[in-house]
Amino acid sequence: MIKKVLIANRGEIAVRIIRACRNMGIRSVAIYSVEDQESLHVKLADQRICIGEGPIRNSYLNKESIVTAAINIGADAIHPGFGFLSENPDFARLCQEHGIKFIGPQAEVMERMGDKSRARQTMKAAGVPIVPGTDGRLHDVENAVEAVKQIGYPVMIKASAGGGGKGMRVAHNENEFEQLFNIAQRESINAFGDDAMYLERYIVNPKHVEIQILADELGNITALGERDCSVQRSHQKLIEESPSPAINDVTRQAMNEAAIIAAQTVGYTNAGTIEFILDASGEFYFMEMNTRIQVEHGVTELVTGVDLIIEQIRVANGEPLSFQQKDIQWRGHAIECRINAEIPEKNFMPNPGLVEHIHVPAGNGVRVDSALYAGYRIPADYDSMIAKILVHAPTREAAILKMRSALDEMVIIGVETNLDFQYQLLRHPLFVEGRADTGFIERMMS
């Protein structure tokens, strides 16, 4: 039985996992870098241990140091959160080798689905619709130039090991393709240590809709419905909601079934997300699978009542899911806004610094996930997301009104944030009417 969980992450997701552990009577261990010693997750955990300073490769990406810390402090399991090592199969395998439960899928499954080109081949074989593109890994621009002749323009260049918008470029013609391929490949090498790329036909202004799945080690797989993540900038999501205003019940059912087939095909366990894109006609295509908990998992929690983090820990403990597919009912509408310490008017430039004062909204159907407090200095070393505001209401219209109210109430003094920008998005006609797509923000700001 899992009695102590080391959290291999920081910030609000670490705080979220600590709270879930408390609710289960499980002790939590926070790891932290020297720069993070005053962070909230460090203060809240039952135990804490410093694992390095300076670049993240010396701390939150140091697999050996994290596993050693878990062994020394007597942790039974490690929860990776999202980002950092959450989709690193070598880390999952290292945990297993030392008798520590990795709260996530098996390393082999992570490898299979984490390699985007390999995942495409797997989904294609399983009958899940995929965007036309290359099936193999591309390592040089010469082969890529030949491949794009079969796909046509515009084409999306993607890092095979990628995620979070890194190693991605769109080439609209042959004159820019070679340069953009080389740029994306260099980004992939720097971010993931991998030069493998693949190509997909670029679907102009698609919708981005993903399905949350949960699977236990006893063969039970459930789909918990969709999240619409179309509002994003530079491939980084800003607003997520459920249910999606872009699909009908027939498409919703088909997407849930495709997600379950995808999970069954690879023998998936724990929490995962199957990401799809929708074209203008409403056809959907597999894009990738995230083999971890998502930033936006709270949206699904609000409409289903399922605590995804607790279910993750139950699955890792060898227990069955606490529900079956027939038990899932979707109630009302949920919206999440990501609050970042950044300046939207300056191309979303990060704006770390001292939080002098903070007030968070509250009330029925309002949730704020954050690690901020007055007097906390946001470090410049990490992602700029500092909070997530979530609301739940009976209808989408009511949820939009509630989110506007929550954004208006939230106060952060000391650093600039995208609060006002999010408020503008919530009032934009395209968003209000449910017609925003992945190119919405770029067009809005041009």
Short mmCIF file of C-alpha atoms in Angstrom, two decimals:
data_model
loop_
_atom_site.label_atom_id
_atom_site.label_comp_id
_atom_site.label_asym_id
_atom_site.label_seq_id
_atom_site.Cartn_x
_atom_site.Cartn_y
_atom_site.Cartn_z
CA MET A 1 0.00 0.00 0.00
CA ILE A 2 1.20 3.49 -0.85
CA LYS A 3 1.82 5.39 2.38
CA LYS A 4 4.18 8.15 1.25
CA VAL A 5 4.31 9.94 -2.12
CA LEU A 6 7.22 12.05 -3.33
CA ILE A 7 6.05 14.75 -5.72
CA ALA A 8 8.54 15.28 -8.54
CA ASN A 9 7.22 18.71 -9.44
CA ARG A 10 6.58 22.21 -8.12
CA GLY A 11 4.01 25.01 -8.07
CA GLU A 12 0.26 24.56 -8.20
CA ILE A 13 0.28 20.95 -9.43
CA ALA A 14 2.49 19.96 -6.49
CA VAL A 15 0.05 21.69 -4.13
CA ARG A 16 -2.85 19.91 -5.85
CA ILE A 17 -1.20 16.50 -5.35
CA ILE A 18 -0.35 17.25 -1.71
CA ARG A 19 -4.02 18.00 -1.02
CA ALA A 20 -5.11 14.77 -2.70
CA CYS A 21 -2.63 12.82 -0.59
CA ARG A 22 -3.99 14.43 2.58
CA ASN A 23 -7.51 13.45 1.59
CA MET A 24 -6.33 9.84 1.31
CA GLY A 25 -4.32 9.81 4.54
CA ILE A 26 -1.06 9.55 2.59
CA ARG A 27 2.07 11.47 3.60
CA SER A 28 3.58 13.79 1.01
CA VAL A 29 7.18 14.72 0.24
CA ALA A 30 8.08 17.91 -1.63
CA ILE A 31 11.28 18.19 -3.61
CA TYR A 32 12.55 21.67 -4.35
CA SER A 33 15.38 23.60 -5.92
CA VAL A 34 17.29 26.21 -3.95
CA GLU A 35 15.37 28.86 -5.92
CA ASP A 36 12.09 27.28 -4.78
CA GLN A 37 12.78 26.98 -1.06
CA GLU A 38 10.02 29.49 -0.18
CA SER A 39 7.44 27.92 -2.49
CA LEU A 40 4.03 26.96 -1.14
CA HIS A 41 4.36 23.27 -1.98
CA VAL A 42 7.45 23.13 0.21
CA LYS A 43 5.55 24.66 3.13
CA LEU A 44 2.51 22.38 2.78
CA ALA A 45 4.16 18.98 2.36
CA ASP A 46 4.68 16.64 5.30
CA GLN A 47 8.36 16.35 4.42
CA ARG A 48 10.68 18.22 2.07
CA ILE A 49 14.07 17.72 0.49
CA CYS A 50 16.29 20.01 -1.61
CA ILE A 51 17.62 18.41 -4.78
CA GLY A 52 19.78 21.08 -6.43
CA GLU A 53 20.13 24.62 -7.68
CA GLY A 54 20.57 26.52 -10.91
CA PRO A 55 19.30 25.09 -14.23
CA ILE A 56 16.39 22.64 -13.98
CA ARG A 57 18.61 19.83 -15.25
CA ASN A 58 20.26 19.98 -11.82
CA SER A 59 16.96 19.73 -9.92
CA TYR A 60 13.55 18.90 -11.35
CA LEU A 61 15.06 17.08 -14.36
CA ASN A 62 17.70 15.19 -12.35
CA LYS A 63 16.24 11.68 -12.44
CA GLU A 64 18.91 10.04 -10.31
CA SER A 65 18.77 12.73 -7.63
CA ILE A 66 14.98 12.50 -7.37
CA VAL A 67 14.93 8.70 -7.09
CA THR A 68 17.74 8.82 -4.53
CA ALA A 69 15.72 11.34 -2.51
CA ALA A 70 12.69 9.04 -2.64
CA ILE A 71 14.75 6.10 -1.40
CA ASN A 72 16.39 8.09 1.39
CA ILE A 73 13.12 9.51 2.66
CA GLY A 74 11.22 6.23 2.41
CA ALA A 75 8.69 7.16 -0.30
CA ASP A 76 6.64 4.30 -1.77
CA ALA A 77 5.68 6.19 -4.91
CA ILE A 78 6.50 9.20 -7.06
CA HIS A 79 3.89 11.42 -8.69
CA PRO A 80 5.47 13.37 -11.58
CA GLY A 81 2.65 15.91 -12.08
CA PHE A 82 2.85 17.47 -15.56
CA GLY A 83 5.87 18.78 -17.45
CA PHE A 84 9.42 18.05 -16.28
CA LEU A 85 9.82 14.23 -16.11
CA SER A 86 6.13 13.34 -16.30
CA GLU A 87 6.44 11.78 -19.77
CA ASN A 88 10.01 10.52 -19.46
CA PRO A 89 10.06 6.70 -19.79
CA ASP A 90 13.62 6.48 -18.47
CA PHE A 91 12.47 8.11 -15.24
CA ALA A 92 9.50 5.75 -14.94
CA ARG A 93 11.81 2.80 -15.55
CA LEU A 94 14.32 4.07 -12.97
CA CYS A 95 11.55 4.27 -10.38
CA GLN A 96 10.51 0.72 -11.16
CA GLU A 97 14.07 -0.58 -10.94
CA HIS A 98 14.34 0.80 -7.39
CA GLY A 99 10.98 -0.54 -6.21
CA ILE A 100 9.22 2.82 -6.29
CA LYS A 101 5.78 3.05 -7.85
CA PHE A 102 5.57 5.56 -10.69
CA ILE A 103 2.12 7.14 -10.65
CA GLY A 104 1.49 7.00 -14.35
CA PRO A 105 1.59 4.52 -17.23
CA GLN A 106 4.29 1.91 -17.78
CA ALA A 107 7.55 3.09 -19.34
CA GLU A 108 7.00 0.96 -22.45
CA VAL A 109 3.58 2.51 -23.09
CA MET A 110 4.98 5.97 -22.49
CA GLU A 111 7.69 5.33 -25.08
CA ARG A 112 5.17 4.06 -27.58
CA MET A 113 2.84 7.03 -27.25
CA GLY A 114 5.41 9.68 -26.37
CA ASP A 115 7.12 9.27 -29.73
CA LYS A 116 4.64 11.18 -31.85
CA SER A 117 5.48 9.52 -35.17
CA ARG A 118 5.28 6.05 -33.62
CA ALA A 119 1.99 6.96 -31.94
CA ARG A 120 0.55 7.97 -35.32
CA GLN A 121 1.42 4.57 -36.76
CA THR A 122 -0.12 2.81 -33.77
CA MET A 123 -3.37 4.77 -34.00
CA LYS A 124 -3.58 4.31 -37.74
CA ALA A 125 -3.28 0.54 -37.30
CA ALA A 126 -6.01 0.63 -34.63
CA GLY A 127 -8.41 2.42 -36.96
CA VAL A 128 -8.33 5.76 -35.14
CA PRO A 129 -8.49 8.59 -37.73
CA ILE A 130 -5.21 10.46 -38.15
CA VAL A 131 -4.14 13.56 -40.07
CA PRO A 132 -2.33 12.67 -43.31
CA GLY A 133 1.43 12.85 -42.80
CA THR A 134 4.65 10.90 -42.47
CA ASP A 135 4.66 7.55 -40.69
CA GLY A 136 8.37 7.34 -39.92
CA ARG A 137 10.88 9.51 -38.08
CA LEU A 138 12.73 12.13 -40.13
CA HIS A 139 16.29 12.99 -39.15
CA ASP A 140 17.45 15.16 -42.06
CA VAL A 141 15.96 17.92 -44.14
CA GLU A 142 16.61 16.15 -47.47
CA ASN A 143 14.23 13.30 -46.65
CA ALA A 144 11.76 15.80 -45.22
CA VAL A 145 11.75 17.75 -48.49
CA GLU A 146 10.85 14.56 -50.36
CA ALA A 147 8.16 13.63 -47.85
CA VAL A 148 6.40 16.98 -48.01
CA LYS A 149 5.91 16.53 -51.75
CA GLN A 150 3.44 13.75 -50.96
CA ILE A 151 1.64 15.67 -48.20
CA GLY A 152 1.37 19.10 -49.75
CA TYR A 153 1.30 22.59 -48.21
CA PRO A 154 0.65 23.97 -45.69
CA VAL A 155 2.47 21.41 -43.56
CA MET A 156 3.08 21.18 -39.80
CA ILE A 157 6.65 20.31 -38.79
CA LYS A 158 6.69 18.59 -35.38
CA ALA A 159 9.27 17.19 -33.00
CA SER A 160 8.64 13.47 -32.64
CA ALA A 161 9.44 13.65 -28.91
CA GLY A 162 7.76 17.03 -28.53
CA GLY A 163 5.11 18.69 -26.45
CA GLY A 164 4.13 22.09 -25.10
CA GLY A 165 4.47 23.72 -28.51
CA LYS A 166 8.25 23.21 -28.69
CA GLY A 167 9.79 22.03 -31.96
CA MET A 168 6.75 23.05 -34.02
CA ARG A 169 6.59 25.19 -37.15
CA VAL A 170 4.13 25.65 -40.03
CA ALA A 171 5.55 25.89 -43.55
CA HIS A 172 3.21 27.37 -46.15
CA ASN A 173 5.43 26.83 -49.18
CA GLU A 174 8.68 25.20 -50.31
CA ASN A 175 10.64 28.46 -50.04
CA GLU A 176 10.37 28.48 -46.23
CA PHE A 177 10.18 24.76 -45.52
CA GLU A 178 13.87 23.94 -45.23
CA GLN A 179 14.66 26.86 -42.91
CA LEU A 180 11.66 26.14 -40.64
CA PHE A 181 12.47 22.42 -40.51
CA ASN A 182 15.99 23.20 -39.32
CA ILE A 183 14.73 25.67 -36.71
CA ALA A 184 12.16 23.19 -35.36
CA GLN A 185 14.77 20.42 -35.28
CA ARG A 186 17.20 22.57 -33.30
CA GLU A 187 14.41 23.36 -30.82
CA SER A 188 13.69 19.65 -30.48
CA ILE A 189 17.34 18.85 -29.79
CA ASN A 190 17.56 21.61 -27.17
CA ALA A 191 14.25 20.76 -25.46
CA PHE A 192 14.14 16.98 -25.73
CA GLY A 193 17.61 15.83 -26.77
CA ASP A 194 16.09 14.24 -29.88
CA ASP A 195 16.44 15.28 -33.53
CA ALA A 196 13.60 13.10 -34.88
CA MET A 197 10.82 15.01 -36.63
CA TYR A 198 7.62 14.19 -38.49
CA LEU A 199 5.24 16.04 -40.79
CA GLU A 200 1.47 16.45 -40.85
CA ARG A 201 -0.84 18.22 -43.23
CA TYR A 202 -1.64 21.51 -41.52
CA ILE A 203 -5.36 21.93 -40.97
CA VAL A 204 -6.05 25.65 -41.05
CA ASN A 205 -7.72 27.07 -37.94
CA PRO A 206 -8.87 23.76 -36.44
CA LYS A 207 -10.63 23.16 -33.16
CA HIS A 208 -8.59 21.38 -30.47
CA VAL A 209 -10.68 18.89 -28.48
CA GLU A 210 -9.28 16.25 -26.14
CA ILE A 211 -10.75 13.25 -24.31
CA GLN A 212 -9.79 12.40 -20.73
CA ILE A 213 -9.35 8.69 -20.06
CA LEU A 214 -8.70 6.69 -16.91
CA ALA A 215 -7.67 3.05 -16.86
CA ASP A 216 -6.80 0.71 -14.01
CA GLU A 217 -4.52 -2.32 -13.95
CA LEU A 218 -7.51 -4.68 -14.01
CA GLY A 219 -8.49 -3.80 -17.57
CA ASN A 220 -11.16 -1.18 -16.85
CA ILE A 221 -10.97 1.81 -19.21
CA THR A 222 -13.27 4.82 -19.01
CA ALA A 223 -13.66 7.97 -21.06
CA LEU A 224 -14.63 11.03 -19.02
CA GLY A 225 -15.64 13.26 -21.89
CA GLU A 226 -14.04 16.12 -23.72
CA ARG A 227 -12.33 19.41 -23.05
CA ASP A 228 -12.23 22.11 -25.70
CA CYS A 229 -8.75 23.69 -25.70
CA SER A 230 -9.02 25.74 -28.89
CA VAL A 231 -8.17 29.10 -27.27
CA GLN A 232 -4.38 29.10 -27.29
CA ARG A 233 -1.40 31.19 -28.31
CA SER A 234 1.84 29.78 -29.72
CA HIS A 235 0.40 26.28 -29.13
CA GLN A 236 -0.02 27.07 -25.41
CA LYS A 237 -3.57 26.70 -24.09
CA LEU A 238 -5.16 29.66 -22.31
CA ILE A 239 -8.82 28.66 -21.87
CA GLU A 240 -10.30 25.18 -21.59
CA GLU A 241 -13.94 24.19 -21.23
CA SER A 242 -16.25 21.21 -21.07
CA PRO A 243 -18.43 20.29 -22.81
CA SER A 244 -17.11 21.58 -26.12
CA PRO A 245 -19.44 23.97 -27.96
CA ALA A 246 -17.97 22.70 -31.24
CA ILE A 247 -19.30 19.13 -31.31
CA ASN A 248 -22.66 17.38 -31.21
CA ASP A 249 -23.62 14.23 -29.32
CA VAL A 250 -22.83 11.95 -32.26
CA THR A 251 -19.29 13.31 -32.61
CA ARG A 252 -18.87 13.29 -28.83
CA GLN A 253 -19.74 9.59 -28.67
CA ALA A 254 -17.43 8.78 -31.58
CA MET A 255 -14.52 10.65 -29.97
CA ASN A 256 -15.01 8.91 -26.63
CA GLU A 257 -15.09 5.53 -28.36
CA ALA A 258 -11.95 6.35 -30.36
CA ALA A 259 -10.16 7.39 -27.16
CA ILE A 260 -11.03 4.09 -25.48
CA ILE A 261 -9.82 2.15 -28.53
CA ALA A 262 -6.56 4.13 -28.42
CA ALA A 263 -6.04 3.29 -24.74
CA GLN A 264 -6.93 -0.37 -25.23
CA THR A 265 -4.58 -0.69 -28.19
CA VAL A 266 -1.51 0.25 -26.15
CA GLY A 267 -2.57 -1.37 -22.87
CA TYR A 268 -2.79 1.98 -21.13
CA THR A 269 -3.16 2.41 -17.37
CA ASN A 270 -3.63 5.49 -15.17
CA ALA A 271 -4.71 8.94 -16.43
CA GLY A 272 -4.12 10.02 -20.01
CA THR A 273 -5.50 12.35 -22.63
CA ILE A 274 -6.20 11.64 -26.29
CA GLU A 275 -5.94 14.89 -28.23
CA PHE A 276 -7.87 15.45 -31.44
CA ILE A 277 -8.24 18.27 -33.92
CA LEU A 278 -11.45 19.06 -35.77
CA ASP A 279 -11.51 20.53 -39.26
CA ALA A 280 -14.09 22.96 -40.59
CA SER A 281 -16.43 20.11 -41.59
CA GLY A 282 -16.42 18.63 -38.09
CA GLU A 283 -14.23 15.62 -38.92
CA PHE A 284 -11.83 14.74 -36.12
CA TYR A 285 -8.30 13.34 -36.25
CA PHE A 286 -5.92 11.92 -33.66
CA MET A 287 -3.14 14.38 -32.86
CA GLU A 288 -1.27 12.91 -29.89
CA MET A 289 -1.62 11.28 -26.50
CA ASN A 290 -0.47 12.93 -23.29
CA THR A 291 0.61 10.16 -20.94
CA ARG A 292 0.16 12.18 -17.74
CA ILE A 293 -2.30 14.34 -15.85
CA GLN A 294 -3.10 17.54 -17.75
CA VAL A 295 -2.95 21.14 -16.56
CA GLU A 296 -6.67 21.40 -17.33
CA HIS A 297 -7.75 18.24 -15.48
CA GLY A 298 -9.89 20.30 -13.09
CA VAL A 299 -12.35 21.07 -15.88
CA THR A 300 -13.21 17.37 -16.14
CA GLU A 301 -13.37 17.07 -12.36
CA LEU A 302 -15.99 19.81 -12.17
CA VAL A 303 -18.36 18.30 -14.74
CA THR A 304 -17.96 14.65 -13.65
CA GLY A 305 -17.30 14.88 -9.90
CA VAL A 306 -14.32 12.52 -10.28
CA ASP A 307 -11.07 13.42 -8.47
CA LEU A 308 -8.51 12.48 -11.10
CA ILE A 309 -5.48 12.71 -8.82
CA ILE A 310 -7.02 10.40 -6.24
CA GLU A 311 -7.94 7.96 -9.00
CA GLN A 312 -4.34 8.08 -10.26
CA ILE A 313 -3.05 7.10 -6.83
CA ARG A 314 -5.69 4.36 -6.46
CA VAL A 315 -4.67 2.86 -9.81
CA ALA A 316 -0.97 3.00 -8.89
CA ASN A 317 -1.91 1.18 -5.68
CA GLY A 318 -3.37 -1.67 -7.75
CA GLU A 319 -6.95 -0.76 -6.88
CA PRO A 320 -9.82 -0.67 -9.39
CA LEU A 321 -11.32 2.62 -10.50
CA SER A 322 -13.96 3.78 -8.04
CA PHE A 323 -16.54 3.98 -10.84
CA GLN A 324 -17.53 2.39 -14.15
CA GLN A 325 -18.31 4.01 -17.49
CA LYS A 326 -22.05 3.76 -16.84
CA ASP A 327 -21.62 5.79 -13.65
CA ILE A 328 -20.22 8.85 -15.43
CA GLN A 329 -22.68 11.69 -15.79
CA TRP A 330 -21.74 15.10 -17.13
CA ARG A 331 -23.36 17.96 -15.27
CA GLY A 332 -23.34 21.60 -16.29
CA HIS A 333 -20.48 23.49 -17.88
CA ALA A 334 -16.96 24.21 -16.64
CA ILE A 335 -14.38 26.76 -17.84
CA GLU A 336 -10.75 27.23 -16.85
CA CYS A 337 -8.59 30.31 -17.44
CA ARG A 338 -4.83 30.00 -17.04
CA ILE A 339 -3.35 33.00 -15.26
CA ASN A 340 0.23 33.72 -16.29
CA ALA A 341 2.78 36.22 -15.02
CA GLU A 342 3.30 37.77 -18.43
CA ILE A 343 2.67 40.87 -20.51
CA PRO A 344 0.34 40.06 -23.44
CA GLU A 345 1.05 43.41 -25.13
CA LYS A 346 4.75 42.50 -25.31
CA ASN A 347 4.27 39.18 -27.06
CA PHE A 348 3.38 37.50 -23.76
CA MET A 349 6.78 38.25 -22.27
CA PRO A 350 7.20 36.54 -18.86
CA ASN A 351 7.07 38.91 -15.89
CA PRO A 352 8.40 37.23 -12.74
CA GLY A 353 8.78 39.16 -9.51
CA LEU A 354 7.48 39.75 -6.00
CA VAL A 355 3.78 39.20 -5.29
CA GLU A 356 2.97 42.09 -2.97
CA HIS A 357 -0.72 41.29 -2.56
CA ILE A 358 -3.15 38.65 -3.80
CA HIS A 359 -6.90 38.18 -3.49
CA VAL A 360 -8.56 35.16 -5.06
CA PRO A 361 -12.23 34.88 -6.00
CA ALA A 362 -14.53 32.48 -4.19
CA GLY A 363 -18.16 31.43 -4.05
CA ASN A 364 -20.32 28.58 -5.26
CA GLY A 365 -18.80 26.92 -8.31
CA VAL A 366 -15.50 28.85 -8.20
CA ARG A 367 -12.13 27.11 -7.75
CA VAL A 368 -8.62 28.55 -7.84
CA ASP A 369 -5.60 26.28 -8.14
CA SER A 370 -2.45 28.22 -7.31
CA ALA A 371 0.75 28.26 -5.29
CA LEU A 372 0.82 32.05 -4.84
CA TYR A 373 0.80 33.95 -1.58
CA ALA A 374 1.61 37.54 -0.59
CA GLY A 375 5.36 37.91 -0.21
CA TYR A 376 6.19 35.09 -2.63
CA ARG A 377 8.74 35.91 -5.31
CA ILE A 378 7.91 34.24 -8.61
CA PRO A 379 11.20 32.85 -9.96
CA ALA A 380 12.29 33.48 -13.53
CA ASP A 381 13.50 29.91 -14.02
CA TYR A 382 10.15 28.22 -14.65
CA ASP A 383 6.92 28.38 -16.60
CA SER A 384 4.97 31.64 -16.27
CA MET A 385 1.66 30.01 -15.25
CA ILE A 386 0.91 31.04 -11.67
CA ALA A 387 -2.76 30.13 -11.19
CA LYS A 388 -5.82 28.55 -12.74
CA ILE A 389 -9.32 29.92 -12.20
CA LEU A 390 -12.09 27.37 -12.73
CA VAL A 391 -15.84 27.88 -12.64
CA HIS A 392 -18.82 25.55 -12.89
CA ALA A 393 -22.40 26.51 -13.72
CA PRO A 394 -25.55 24.88 -15.14
CA THR A 395 -25.03 26.30 -18.65
CA ARG A 396 -22.21 27.67 -20.78
CA GLU A 397 -23.74 31.14 -20.71
CA ALA A 398 -23.86 31.09 -16.91
CA ALA A 399 -20.29 29.75 -16.73
CA ILE A 400 -19.02 32.60 -18.91
CA LEU A 401 -20.70 35.17 -16.68
CA LYS A 402 -19.30 33.50 -13.57
CA MET A 403 -15.78 33.43 -15.05
CA ARG A 404 -15.97 37.13 -15.93
CA SER A 405 -16.95 37.85 -12.34
CA ALA A 406 -14.10 35.69 -11.00
CA LEU A 407 -11.53 37.35 -13.27
CA ASP A 408 -12.81 40.77 -12.24
CA GLU A 409 -12.50 39.85 -8.54
CA MET A 410 -9.01 38.34 -8.66
CA VAL A 411 -6.26 40.78 -7.68
CA ILE A 412 -2.50 40.24 -8.04
CA ILE A 413 -0.27 43.22 -7.20
CA GLY A 414 3.46 43.30 -7.83
CA VAL A 415 3.67 41.49 -11.15
CA GLU A 416 1.84 41.97 -14.42
CA THR A 417 -0.46 39.16 -15.46
CA ASN A 418 -2.81 38.20 -18.28
CA LEU A 419 -5.94 38.70 -16.13
CA ASP A 420 -7.20 41.62 -18.22
CA PHE A 421 -6.39 39.77 -21.42
CA GLN A 422 -8.39 36.75 -20.26
CA TYR A 423 -11.31 39.05 -19.46
CA GLN A 424 -11.15 40.40 -23.02
CA LEU A 425 -11.20 36.86 -24.40
CA LEU A 426 -14.28 36.01 -22.31
CA ARG A 427 -16.12 38.95 -23.88
CA HIS A 428 -15.03 38.37 -27.48
CA PRO A 429 -17.97 37.46 -29.75
CA LEU A 430 -16.16 34.48 -31.28
CA PHE A 431 -15.59 32.94 -27.85
CA VAL A 432 -19.05 33.80 -26.56
CA GLU A 433 -20.60 32.18 -29.64
CA GLY A 434 -18.38 29.08 -29.32
CA ARG A 435 -16.65 29.73 -32.64
CA ALA A 436 -13.05 30.31 -31.43
CA ASP A 437 -10.41 28.11 -33.04
CA THR A 438 -6.66 27.65 -32.54
CA GLY A 439 -5.87 30.71 -34.68
CA PHE A 440 -8.31 32.93 -32.82
CA ILE A 441 -5.81 34.81 -30.64
CA GLU A 442 -3.30 35.42 -33.45
CA ARG A 443 -6.03 36.93 -35.62
CA MET A 444 -7.38 38.93 -32.69
CA MET A 445 -3.99 40.53 -32.00
CA SER A 446 -2.91 41.13 -35.61
#
